[in-house]
Each structure stands twice: as C-alpha cells, then as structure tokens.
Amino acid sequence: MELLQHIAERFIVHLFSAASLVLLAFLLLRSLRRRWFLADEWLPESWRSTLVLAALLIFAGSALREAYDVSVGGALAKSISDYVSWVLGCGCAAWGLHRLVKEANS
C-alpha cells in the first residue's frame, strides 16, 4: 500500500513539474536562438518546433533518469508510472502552450 501511495504521489509531481520544465526549456531555447548567432544553424526558427523540441528534451532527460532508477534496483511499476506521467505532462504542456498562444493571436 505504501508503494502504491508513493507511485501516485510521484505521478502527480511529475505531471505538474513537466509543464514548468517544458516552459522553462522553451524560453531558454528561444532566448539562446536570439542571443547566440551560432544557434541559428541548429535551433528551429518556428516557435512551434521549438516547443516540441523543448518537450522532447525534457522527456528524454526524465527517461534517462528512470532507466537509472531501474538499474539500481528501483521498482519497475514505479518507473513505468513515471514514464507515463512524464509523457502526459510534456505532451499536455506542449499542447496547452500551443493553444494558449493560438488563442492569444486570434
């Protein structure tokens, strides 16, 4: 029962922290593209593409962490739940930010 409660708590934490991390990564990537002239070559010009890149980078970083947790003996059910929460969090954050900008521009 204690493990199930821990998994549920981590699911909620990851779900909501993914949104803030995607927004932070998006703002950092856009700032980097504006301020560093070499970034024009490897960062996307479109804000939508930058938003997707930010979400993918955050999910990739979290996936590496979950793989490490399993390798040192962490519970597999917890890691699977964490993967799902990170995917949902990053996906919903990217979709929500896209909709927010779309609404503001219309």
One Martini backbone bead per residue (centre of mass of N, CA, C, O) as a GRO file, in nm:
protein
  106
    1MET     BB    1   0.056   0.064  -0.019
    2GLU     BB    2   0.302   0.253  -0.004
    3LEU     BB    3   0.388   0.228  -0.301
    4LEU     BB    4   0.124   0.336  -0.425
    5GLN     BB    5   0.142   0.616  -0.295
    6HIS     BB    6   0.415   0.693  -0.417
    7ILE     BB    7   0.331   0.671  -0.713
    8ALA     BB    8   0.104   0.884  -0.703
    9GLU     BB    9   0.276   1.122  -0.611
   10ARG     BB   10   0.481   1.115  -0.849
   11PHE     BB   11   0.280   1.154  -1.075
   12ILE     BB   12   0.189   1.440  -0.993
   13VAL     BB   13   0.464   1.576  -0.988
   14HIS     BB   14   0.544   1.515  -1.285
   15LEU     BB   15   0.303   1.637  -1.431
   16PHE     BB   16   0.353   1.940  -1.322
   17SER     BB   17   0.666   1.974  -1.375
   18ALA     BB   18   0.668   1.944  -1.682
   19ALA     BB   19   0.545   2.218  -1.753
   20SER     BB   20   0.768   2.400  -1.633
   21LEU     BB   21   1.006   2.272  -1.794
   22VAL     BB   22   0.903   2.330  -2.078
   23LEU     BB   23   0.888   2.635  -2.050
   24LEU     BB   24   1.184   2.679  -1.975
   25ALA     BB   25   1.309   2.547  -2.227
   26PHE     BB   26   1.172   2.729  -2.432
   27LEU     BB   27   1.289   3.001  -2.330
   28LEU     BB   28   1.588   2.918  -2.359
   29LEU     BB   29   1.587   2.854  -2.664
   30ARG     BB   30   1.487   3.133  -2.761
   31SER     BB   31   1.714   3.296  -2.630
   32LEU     BB   32   1.950   3.152  -2.768
   33ARG     BB   33   1.866   3.224  -3.060
   34ARG     BB   34   1.887   3.540  -3.018
   35ARG     BB   35   2.194   3.561  -2.874
   36TRP     BB   36   2.317   3.325  -3.060
   37PHE     BB   37   2.444   3.297  -3.377
   38LEU     BB   38   2.485   2.971  -3.392
   39ALA     BB   39   2.182   2.880  -3.330
   40ASP     BB   40   2.053   2.911  -3.618
   41GLU     BB   41   2.159   2.624  -3.727
   42TRP     BB   42   2.009   2.424  -3.480
   43LEU     BB   43   1.758   2.597  -3.439
   44PRO     BB   44   1.446   2.660  -3.464
   45GLU     BB   45   1.235   2.911  -3.589
   46SER     BB   46   0.990   2.796  -3.483
   47TRP     BB   47   0.794   2.788  -3.200
   48ARG     BB   48   0.672   2.505  -3.235
   49SER     BB   49   0.938   2.350  -3.268
   50THR     BB   50   1.056   2.443  -2.997
   51LEU     BB   51   0.837   2.315  -2.820
   52VAL     BB   52   0.889   2.023  -2.904
   53LEU     BB   53   1.186   2.015  -2.827
   54ALA     BB   54   1.145   2.073  -2.527
   55ALA     BB   55   0.968   1.825  -2.465
   56LEU     BB   56   1.176   1.612  -2.560
   57LEU     BB   57   1.407   1.688  -2.368
   58ILE     BB   58   1.257   1.637  -2.104
   59PHE     BB   59   1.184   1.342  -2.158
   60ALA     BB   60   1.471   1.236  -2.202
   61GLY     BB   61   1.580   1.305  -1.921
   62SER     BB   62   1.369   1.134  -1.764
   63ALA     BB   63   1.432   0.860  -1.896
   64LEU     BB   64   1.720   0.835  -1.790
   65ARG     BB   65   1.643   0.835  -1.490
   66GLU     BB   66   1.459   0.583  -1.489
   67ALA     BB   67   1.672   0.384  -1.586
   68TYR     BB   68   1.852   0.418  -1.341
   69ASP     BB   69   1.654   0.327  -1.123
   70VAL     BB   70   1.632   0.034  -1.228
   71SER     BB   71   1.943  -0.039  -1.218
   72VAL     BB   72   1.935   0.012  -0.880
   73GLY     BB   73   1.636  -0.126  -0.788
   74GLY     BB   74   1.385  -0.021  -0.881
   75ALA     BB   75   1.065  -0.003  -0.943
   76LEU     BB   76   0.895  -0.081  -1.229
   77ALA     BB   77   0.614   0.046  -1.176
   78LYS     BB   78   0.723   0.329  -1.115
   79SER     BB   79   0.865   0.380  -1.388
   80ILE     BB   80   0.617   0.351  -1.567
   81SER     BB   81   0.457   0.576  -1.430
   82ASP     BB   82   0.667   0.797  -1.488
   83TYR     BB   83   0.658   0.786  -1.792
   84VAL     BB   84   0.361   0.859  -1.819
   85SER     BB   85   0.374   1.134  -1.671
   86TRP     BB   86   0.581   1.266  -1.862
   87VAL     BB   87   0.424   1.240  -2.124
   88LEU     BB   88   0.171   1.390  -2.033
   89GLY     BB   89   0.307   1.651  -1.937
   90CYS     BB   90   0.454   1.729  -2.201
   91GLY     BB   91   0.210   1.714  -2.392
   92CYS     BB   92   0.018   1.910  -2.240
   93ALA     BB   93   0.209   2.151  -2.240
   94ALA     BB   94   0.242   2.185  -2.544
   95TRP     BB   95  -0.057   2.207  -2.609
   96GLY     BB   96  -0.129   2.442  -2.415
   97LEU     BB   97   0.074   2.652  -2.529
   98HIS     BB   98  -0.037   2.647  -2.813
   99ARG     BB   99  -0.327   2.737  -2.740
  100LEU     BB  100  -0.255   3.001  -2.599
  101VAL     BB  101  -0.128   3.140  -2.846
  102LYS     BB  102  -0.365   3.101  -3.039
  103GLU     BB  103  -0.569   3.268  -2.869
  104ALA     BB  104  -0.399   3.535  -2.858
  105ASN     BB  105  -0.391   3.566  -3.189
  106SER     BB  106  -0.730   3.574  -3.233
   0.00000   0.00000   0.00000
